mmCIF file of C-alpha atoms in Angstrom:
data_model
loop_
_atom_site.group_PDB
_atom_site.id
_atom_site.type_symbol
_atom_site.label_atom_id
_atom_site.label_comp_id
_atom_site.label_asym_id
_atom_site.label_seq_id
_atom_site.Cartn_x
_atom_site.Cartn_y
_atom_site.Cartn_z
ATOM 1 C CA LEU A 5 -0.266 0.017 0.079
ATOM 2 C CA HIS A 6 3.280 1.711 1.078
ATOM 3 C CA ARG A 7 5.059 2.105 -2.727
ATOM 4 C CA ASN A 8 2.119 2.487 -4.785
ATOM 5 C CA GLY A 9 0.823 5.892 -2.640
ATOM 6 C CA TYR A 10 -2.333 4.274 -0.815
ATOM 7 C CA LEU A 11 -1.146 5.942 2.394
ATOM 8 C CA GLU A 12 -1.105 9.223 1.275
ATOM 9 C CA ASN A 13 -4.031 10.412 2.811
ATOM 10 C CA ALA A 14 -5.723 7.638 4.108
ATOM 11 C CA ILE A 15 -7.253 5.839 7.207
ATOM 12 C CA VAL A 16 -6.716 1.793 7.288
ATOM 13 C CA VAL A 17 -8.799 -0.084 9.914
ATOM 14 C CA ILE A 18 -8.248 -3.888 9.927
ATOM 15 C CA THR A 19 -9.948 -5.711 12.433
ATOM 16 C CA GLY A 20 -11.801 -8.715 13.242
ATOM 17 C CA ASP A 21 -15.807 -9.780 13.753
ATOM 18 C CA HIS A 22 -14.699 -12.341 16.369
ATOM 19 C CA GLY A 23 -12.121 -13.752 18.283
ATOM 20 C CA GLU A 24 -12.012 -17.865 18.364
ATOM 21 C CA SER A 25 -11.776 -20.860 20.694
ATOM 22 C CA LEU A 26 -8.917 -23.118 19.773
ATOM 23 C CA GLY A 27 -9.533 -25.947 21.830
ATOM 24 C CA GLU A 28 -9.195 -23.293 24.517
ATOM 25 C CA ASP A 29 -11.287 -25.622 27.929
ATOM 26 C CA GLY A 30 -11.674 -28.272 24.686
ATOM 27 C CA ILE A 31 -13.870 -25.465 23.111
ATOM 28 C CA PHE A 32 -13.419 -25.399 19.549
ATOM 29 C CA GLY A 33 -15.070 -22.068 16.934
ATOM 30 C CA HIS A 34 -17.109 -19.251 18.297
ATOM 31 C CA MET A 35 -20.353 -18.301 19.854
ATOM 32 C CA LYS A 36 -19.590 -21.353 22.460
ATOM 33 C CA SER A 37 -18.538 -18.721 25.529
ATOM 34 C CA LEU A 38 -17.799 -15.640 26.666
ATOM 35 C CA ARG A 39 -14.343 -16.439 27.127
ATOM 36 C CA ASN A 40 -11.847 -13.054 26.571
ATOM 37 C CA VAL A 41 -10.221 -15.985 23.262
ATOM 38 C CA GLU A 42 -13.279 -15.112 21.811
ATOM 39 C CA LEU A 43 -15.110 -11.949 23.091
ATOM 40 C CA ARG A 44 -10.824 -10.263 21.808
ATOM 41 C CA VAL A 45 -10.937 -9.495 18.258
ATOM 42 C CA PRO A 46 -7.091 -7.290 16.701
ATOM 43 C CA LEU A 47 -7.387 -3.998 15.877
ATOM 44 C CA TRP A 48 -5.316 -2.323 14.353
ATOM 45 C CA LEU A 49 -5.786 1.419 12.556
ATOM 46 C CA PHE A 50 -3.616 3.628 10.316
ATOM 47 C CA ASP A 51 -3.698 7.282 10.188
ATOM 48 C CA SER A 52 -1.524 8.839 7.284
ATOM 49 C CA LYS A 53 -1.924 12.419 9.238
ATOM 50 C CA ARG A 54 -1.572 11.403 12.204
ATOM 51 C CA GLY A 55 1.792 9.808 11.267
ATOM 52 C CA SER A 56 3.263 8.044 14.535
ATOM 53 C CA ALA A 57 1.107 9.208 16.648
ATOM 54 C CA ASN A 58 -1.917 6.802 15.738
ATOM 55 C CA LEU A 59 -3.473 5.207 18.247
ATOM 56 C CA ARG A 60 -2.002 1.660 20.192
ATOM 57 C CA ILE A 61 -5.621 1.056 21.292
ATOM 58 C CA ARG A 62 -5.721 -1.821 24.230
ATOM 59 C CA PHE A 63 -10.070 -1.906 24.513
ATOM 60 C CA ALA A 64 -12.507 -0.830 22.376
ATOM 61 C CA ARG A 65 -15.657 -1.753 20.662
ATOM 62 C CA HIS A 66 -15.979 -2.962 17.182
ATOM 63 C CA PHE A 67 -18.943 0.057 17.683
ATOM 64 C CA ASP A 68 -16.675 2.768 18.357
ATOM 65 C CA ILE A 69 -14.820 1.915 14.897
ATOM 66 C CA ALA A 70 -17.134 4.078 12.456
ATOM 67 C CA PRO A 71 -17.167 7.000 14.892
ATOM 68 C CA THR A 72 -13.848 7.394 14.890
ATOM 69 C CA ILE A 73 -13.378 7.505 11.168
ATOM 70 C CA VAL A 74 -15.971 9.533 10.643
ATOM 71 C CA SER A 75 -14.578 11.842 13.303
ATOM 72 C CA ARG A 76 -11.076 11.923 11.367
ATOM 73 C CA LEU A 77 -12.589 12.717 8.059
ATOM 74 C CA GLY A 78 -13.798 16.082 10.490
ATOM 75 C CA LEU A 79 -17.002 15.293 9.732
ATOM 76 C CA VAL A 80 -20.587 15.113 12.474
ATOM 77 C CA VAL A 81 -20.520 11.766 14.494
ATOM 78 C CA PRO A 82 -24.536 11.003 14.046
ATOM 79 C CA ARG A 83 -25.547 10.977 18.009
ATOM 80 C CA THR A 84 -27.660 7.873 17.255
ATOM 81 C CA TRP A 85 -24.736 5.689 16.629
ATOM 82 C CA ARG A 86 -23.811 3.351 20.002
ATOM 83 C CA GLY A 87 -20.077 4.122 19.874
ATOM 84 C CA ARG A 88 -17.898 6.607 20.485
ATOM 85 C CA SER A 89 -14.233 8.159 18.877
ATOM 86 C CA LEU A 90 -11.531 6.274 20.164
ATOM 87 C CA ASP A 91 -9.993 9.862 19.900
ATOM 88 C CA GLU A 92 -11.868 10.482 22.320
ATOM 89 C CA GLY A 93 -10.089 8.346 25.224
ATOM 90 C CA SER A 94 -10.065 5.048 26.107
ATOM 91 C CA THR A 95 -13.878 3.100 26.963
ATOM 92 C CA GLU A 96 -15.332 2.382 30.462
ATOM 93 C CA TRP A 97 -16.924 -0.267 29.539
ATOM 94 C CA SER A 98 -17.801 -2.883 27.829
ATOM 95 C CA ASP A 99 -20.576 -5.815 27.815
ATOM 96 C CA HIS A 100 -20.727 -9.109 25.915
ATOM 97 C CA TYR A 101 -23.217 -11.784 25.947
ATOM 98 C CA ILE A 102 -24.712 -14.736 23.655
ATOM 99 C CA GLN A 103 -28.122 -15.281 22.606
ATOM 100 C CA SER A 104 -27.322 -19.430 22.292
ATOM 101 C CA LEU A 105 -25.913 -18.359 25.891
ATOM 102 C CA PRO A 106 -28.720 -16.372 27.752
ATOM 103 C CA ARG A 107 -27.548 -17.716 31.218
ATOM 104 C CA GLN A 108 -24.238 -15.552 30.978
ATOM 105 C CA LEU A 109 -23.256 -11.907 30.809
ATOM 106 C CA ALA A 110 -19.876 -11.044 30.855
ATOM 107 C CA ILE A 111 -19.275 -7.135 31.396
ATOM 108 C CA VAL A 112 -15.639 -5.799 31.032
ATOM 109 C CA ARG A 113 -14.523 -2.306 32.540
ATOM 110 C CA LEU A 114 -10.867 -0.488 32.103
ATOM 111 C CA ARG A 115 -10.307 1.451 34.746
ATOM 112 C CA ASN A 116 -6.772 2.982 35.007
ATOM 113 C CA GLY A 117 -5.027 0.895 32.029
ATOM 114 C CA VAL A 118 -6.311 -2.266 34.229
ATOM 115 C CA ALA A 119 -9.230 -4.253 32.573
ATOM 116 C CA ILE A 120 -11.396 -6.642 34.849
ATOM 117 C CA LYS A 121 -14.152 -9.168 33.286
ATOM 118 C CA TYR A 122 -16.471 -9.885 35.400
ATOM 119 C CA VAL A 123 -18.741 -12.666 34.604
ATOM 120 C CA VAL A 124 -21.606 -14.224 35.748
ATOM 121 C CA ASP A 125 -24.630 -17.036 35.090
ATOM 122 C CA ARG A 126 -27.886 -15.328 36.197
ATOM 123 C CA GLN A 127 -29.498 -18.718 36.821
ATOM 124 C CA SER A 128 -26.578 -20.183 39.446
ATOM 125 C CA GLY A 129 -25.723 -16.225 40.188
ATOM 126 C CA VAL A 130 -21.866 -17.853 40.188
ATOM 127 C CA GLU A 131 -19.886 -14.507 39.813
ATOM 128 C CA SER A 132 -15.788 -14.191 38.845
ATOM 129 C CA ALA A 133 -13.571 -11.635 37.732
ATOM 130 C CA TYR A 134 -10.515 -12.134 35.655
ATOM 131 C CA SER A 135 -7.362 -9.300 34.910
ATOM 132 C CA ILE A 136 -7.694 -10.274 31.309
ATOM 133 C CA PHE A 137 -4.455 -7.844 30.545
ATOM 134 C CA ASP A 138 -2.538 -9.546 33.394
ATOM 135 C CA ASP A 139 -3.872 -13.399 32.483
ATOM 136 C CA PRO A 140 -5.556 -13.405 29.080
ATOM 137 C CA LEU A 141 -6.741 -16.711 29.623
ATOM 138 C CA GLU A 142 -8.631 -16.726 31.945
ATOM 139 C CA GLN A 143 -7.023 -19.092 34.279
ATOM 140 C CA ARG A 144 -6.880 -16.599 37.830
ATOM 141 C CA ASP A 145 -10.762 -15.980 39.507
ATOM 142 C CA VAL A 146 -9.445 -12.410 41.365
ATOM 143 C CA LEU A 147 -12.778 -11.942 42.525
ATOM 144 C CA GLY A 148 -12.508 -12.008 46.001
ATOM 145 C CA GLU A 149 -9.296 -9.603 45.050
ATOM 146 C CA LEU A 150 -11.647 -6.884 43.934
ATOM 147 C CA SER A 151 -13.188 -4.541 46.450
ATOM 148 C CA GLU A 152 -17.221 -5.030 47.593
ATOM 149 C CA GLN A 153 -17.598 -1.649 45.641
ATOM 150 C CA GLU A 154 -16.040 -2.458 42.955
ATOM 151 C CA ILE A 155 -18.251 -6.154 43.069
ATOM 152 C CA SER A 156 -21.128 -3.675 43.320
ATOM 153 C CA THR A 157 -20.741 -1.964 40.562
ATOM 154 C CA PHE A 158 -20.329 -4.606 38.220
ATOM 155 C CA ARG A 159 -23.631 -6.414 39.688
ATOM 156 C CA ASP A 160 -25.013 -2.817 39.546
ATOM 157 C CA ARG A 161 -24.472 -2.500 35.603
ATOM 158 C CA ALA A 162 -25.061 -5.980 35.359
ATOM 159 C CA SER A 163 -28.817 -5.671 36.782
ATOM 160 C CA SER A 164 -29.475 -2.595 34.377
ATOM 161 C CA ILE A 165 -28.277 -4.483 30.471
ATOM 162 C CA LEU A 166 -30.346 -7.682 31.738
ATOM 163 C CA ALA A 167 -33.557 -5.027 32.624
ATOM 164 C CA GLY A 168 -33.412 -3.622 29.347
ATOM 165 C CA LYS A 169 -32.069 -0.059 30.283
#
């Protein structure tokens, strides 16, 4: 692209539509779990006008990509869009569920450079939490290390999501 001059005035986004389980915990495919390997997707953004100031994106949602492109083009992002430009700073929350797994809900919160994923089974009430930057394979449950206020914040958000708010 560079050699042919295509990057001289361009915004290029490379991403995937979903993650993939490749045998972790005996799971193969996608839309089978709320594990980090299925939720996390690659995202690379190149903007020729930013040069070396391109974002190193560690935490984003798919619906933040279009607003980022639109705002970088100098256009107004429609208020009806869910996402926001990644140039406005990191998104704090990301909520996940799979229709084929109606009992499970995952909520990721990025705060102070730490991404905690809270998972709750709505039927059994079993909860867990993982520090997904430090433990991307989710092998160590850190729920017991969170403050009661942090756990309460996750529970409140889960209740709001389940109530459709």
